[in-house]
PDB file of C-alpha atoms in Angstrom:
ATOM      1  CA  MET A   1     132.467 120.135  83.493  1.00  0.00           C
ATOM      2  CA  LYS A   2     129.184 120.489  85.399  1.00  0.00           C
ATOM      3  CA  LEU A   3     127.858 117.369  83.681  1.00  0.00           C
ATOM      4  CA  LEU A   4     130.922 115.411  84.739  1.00  0.00           C
ATOM      5  CA  SER A   5     130.578 116.619  88.349  1.00  0.00           C
ATOM      6  CA  LEU A   6     126.895 115.702  88.391  1.00  0.00           C
ATOM      7  CA  SER A   7     127.697 112.270  86.970  1.00  0.00           C
ATOM      8  CA  VAL A   8     130.271 111.677  89.711  1.00  0.00           C
ATOM      9  CA  VAL A   9     127.789 112.713  92.427  1.00  0.00           C
ATOM     10  CA  ILE A  10     125.090 110.413  91.028  1.00  0.00           C
ATOM     11  CA  PHE A  11     127.555 107.539  90.706  1.00  0.00           C
ATOM     12  CA  CYS A  12     128.742 108.002  94.300  1.00  0.00           C
ATOM     13  CA  ALA A  13     125.171 108.169  95.599  1.00  0.00           C
ATOM     14  CA  LEU A  14     124.325 104.919  93.829  1.00  0.00           C
ATOM     15  CA  GLN A  15     127.446 103.259  95.198  1.00  0.00           C
ATOM     16  CA  CYS A  16     126.582 104.390  98.748  1.00  0.00           C
ATOM     17  CA  GLN A  17     123.121 102.915  98.343  1.00  0.00           C
ATOM     18  CA  ASN A  18     124.556  99.601  97.216  1.00  0.00           C
ATOM     19  CA  ALA A  19     127.150  99.583  99.983  1.00  0.00           C
ATOM     20  CA  VAL A  20     124.586  99.846 102.766  1.00  0.00           C
ATOM     21  CA  GLY A  21     122.179  97.375 101.169  1.00  0.00           C
ATOM     22  CA  TYR A  22     119.510  99.929 100.251  1.00  0.00           C
ATOM     23  CA  ASN A  23     116.871  98.118  98.221  1.00  0.00           C
ATOM     24  CA  PRO A  24     114.153 100.482  96.978  1.00  0.00           C
ATOM     25  CA  ALA A  25     112.147  97.674  95.354  1.00  0.00           C
ATOM     26  CA  LYS A  26     111.776  95.864  98.672  1.00  0.00           C
ATOM     27  CA  CYS A  27     111.469  99.001 100.820  1.00  0.00           C
ATOM     28  CA  ASN A  28     108.913 100.665  98.548  1.00  0.00           C
ATOM     29  CA  ASP A  29     106.577  97.678  98.653  1.00  0.00           C
ATOM     30  CA  PRO A  30     103.565  98.262 100.902  1.00  0.00           C
ATOM     31  CA  LYS A  31     104.315  97.550 104.557  1.00  0.00           C
ATOM     32  CA  SER A  32     103.183  94.137 105.715  1.00  0.00           C
ATOM     33  CA  ASN A  33      99.886  93.627 107.485  1.00  0.00           C
ATOM     34  CA  GLY A  34     101.177  90.407 109.053  1.00  0.00           C
ATOM     35  CA  GLY A  35     100.682  87.984 106.191  1.00  0.00           C
ATOM     36  CA  ALA A  36      97.716  86.218 104.684  1.00  0.00           C
ATOM     37  CA  CYS A  37      97.936  82.948 106.634  1.00  0.00           C
ATOM     38  CA  ARG A  38      96.964  82.431 110.248  1.00  0.00           C
ATOM     39  CA  LYS A  39      99.918  80.481 111.560  1.00  0.00           C
ATOM     40  CA  PRO A  40     101.234  81.170 115.066  1.00  0.00           C
ATOM     41  CA  PRO A  41     102.758  84.661 114.940  1.00  0.00           C
ATOM     42  CA  VAL A  42     106.488  85.358 114.868  1.00  0.00           C
ATOM     43  CA  ASP A  43     108.155  88.727 115.321  1.00  0.00           C
ATOM     44  CA  LYS A  44     109.192  90.351 112.037  1.00  0.00           C
ATOM     45  CA  TRP A  45     109.866  93.889 110.850  1.00  0.00           C
ATOM     46  CA  THR A  46     108.511  96.009 107.996  1.00  0.00           C
ATOM     47  CA  PHE A  47     109.590  99.395 106.650  1.00  0.00           C
ATOM     48  CA  ASP A  48     107.016 102.178 107.025  1.00  0.00           C
ATOM     49  CA  LYS A  49     108.012 104.542 104.218  1.00  0.00           C
ATOM     50  CA  ILE A  50     105.618 107.294 105.321  1.00  0.00           C
ATOM     51  CA  HIS A  51     107.309 107.581 108.728  1.00  0.00           C
ATOM     52  CA  ARG A  52     110.681 106.425 107.330  1.00  0.00           C
ATOM     53  CA  LYS A  53     111.281 103.841 110.036  1.00  0.00           C
ATOM     54  CA  CYS A  54     111.191 100.111 110.665  1.00  0.00           C
ATOM     55  CA  VAL A  55     108.290  98.822 112.742  1.00  0.00           C
ATOM     56  CA  GLU A  56     107.806  95.460 114.431  1.00  0.00           C
ATOM     57  CA  ILE A  57     104.848  93.318 113.370  1.00  0.00           C
ATOM     58  CA  ASP A  58     103.308  89.994 114.326  1.00  0.00           C
ATOM     59  CA  PHE A  59     103.838  87.914 111.193  1.00  0.00           C
ATOM     60  CA  PHE A  60     101.353  85.098 110.606  1.00  0.00           C
ATOM     61  CA  GLY A  61     103.035  83.591 107.537  1.00  0.00           C
ATOM     62  CA  CYS A  62     102.364  83.695 103.788  1.00  0.00           C
ATOM     63  CA  PRO A  63     104.079  86.986 102.873  1.00  0.00           C
ATOM     64  CA  ASP A  64     101.737  89.632 101.521  1.00  0.00           C
ATOM     65  CA  THR A  65     104.645  91.847 100.388  1.00  0.00           C
ATOM     66  CA  LYS A  66     108.430  91.748  99.925  1.00  0.00           C
ATOM     67  CA  ASN A  67     108.704  94.373 102.688  1.00  0.00           C
ATOM     68  CA  ILE A  68     109.310  91.866 105.523  1.00  0.00           C
ATOM     69  CA  PHE A  69     112.538  91.473 107.508  1.00  0.00           C
ATOM     70  CA  ASP A  70     113.741  89.055 110.181  1.00  0.00           C
ATOM     71  CA  SER A  71     115.295  91.771 112.354  1.00  0.00           C
ATOM     72  CA  LYS A  72     115.258  95.511 112.919  1.00  0.00           C
ATOM     73  CA  SER A  73     118.904  95.767 111.881  1.00  0.00           C
ATOM     74  CA  GLU A  74     118.209  93.964 108.588  1.00  0.00           C
ATOM     75  CA  CYS A  75     115.321  96.351 107.929  1.00  0.00           C
ATOM     76  CA  LYS A  76     117.390  99.438 108.778  1.00  0.00           C
ATOM     77  CA  ASN A  77     120.383  98.285 106.732  1.00  0.00           C
ATOM     78  CA  THR A  78     118.164  97.613 103.733  1.00  0.00           C
ATOM     79  CA  CYS A  79     115.838 100.606 103.878  1.00  0.00           C
ATOM     80  CA  SER A  80     117.344 103.372 105.961  1.00  0.00           C
ATOM     81  CA  TYR A  81     117.513 106.697 104.144  1.00  0.00           C
ATOM     82  CA  ASP A  82     119.553 108.150 107.013  1.00  0.00           C
ATOM     83  CA  VAL A  83     122.782 106.534 105.884  1.00  0.00           C
ATOM     84  CA  LEU A  84     122.652 107.860 102.324  1.00  0.00           C
ATOM     85  CA  VAL A  85     124.950 110.731 101.479  1.00  0.00           C
ATOM     86  CA  TYR A  86     124.000 113.128  98.711  1.00  0.00           C
TER      87      TYR A  86
END
């Protein structure tokens, strides 16, 4: 019975992660340093997993990581641990 309960909890946690767009592969990539190219900068966002928050960066093009987002809301919806229910 305990194994079944644990399985249900794990399943629900995984479903919650999928529902909010949580993407550990993208969020666990190193935060961006702004990109390898030196094009005119545009505002982008990256997830800082140490501080568990999205931070704005000047992005110069040529992604150096998958951890780059067009908006703060996209970053938060993809990486926010706050919305997960365990």
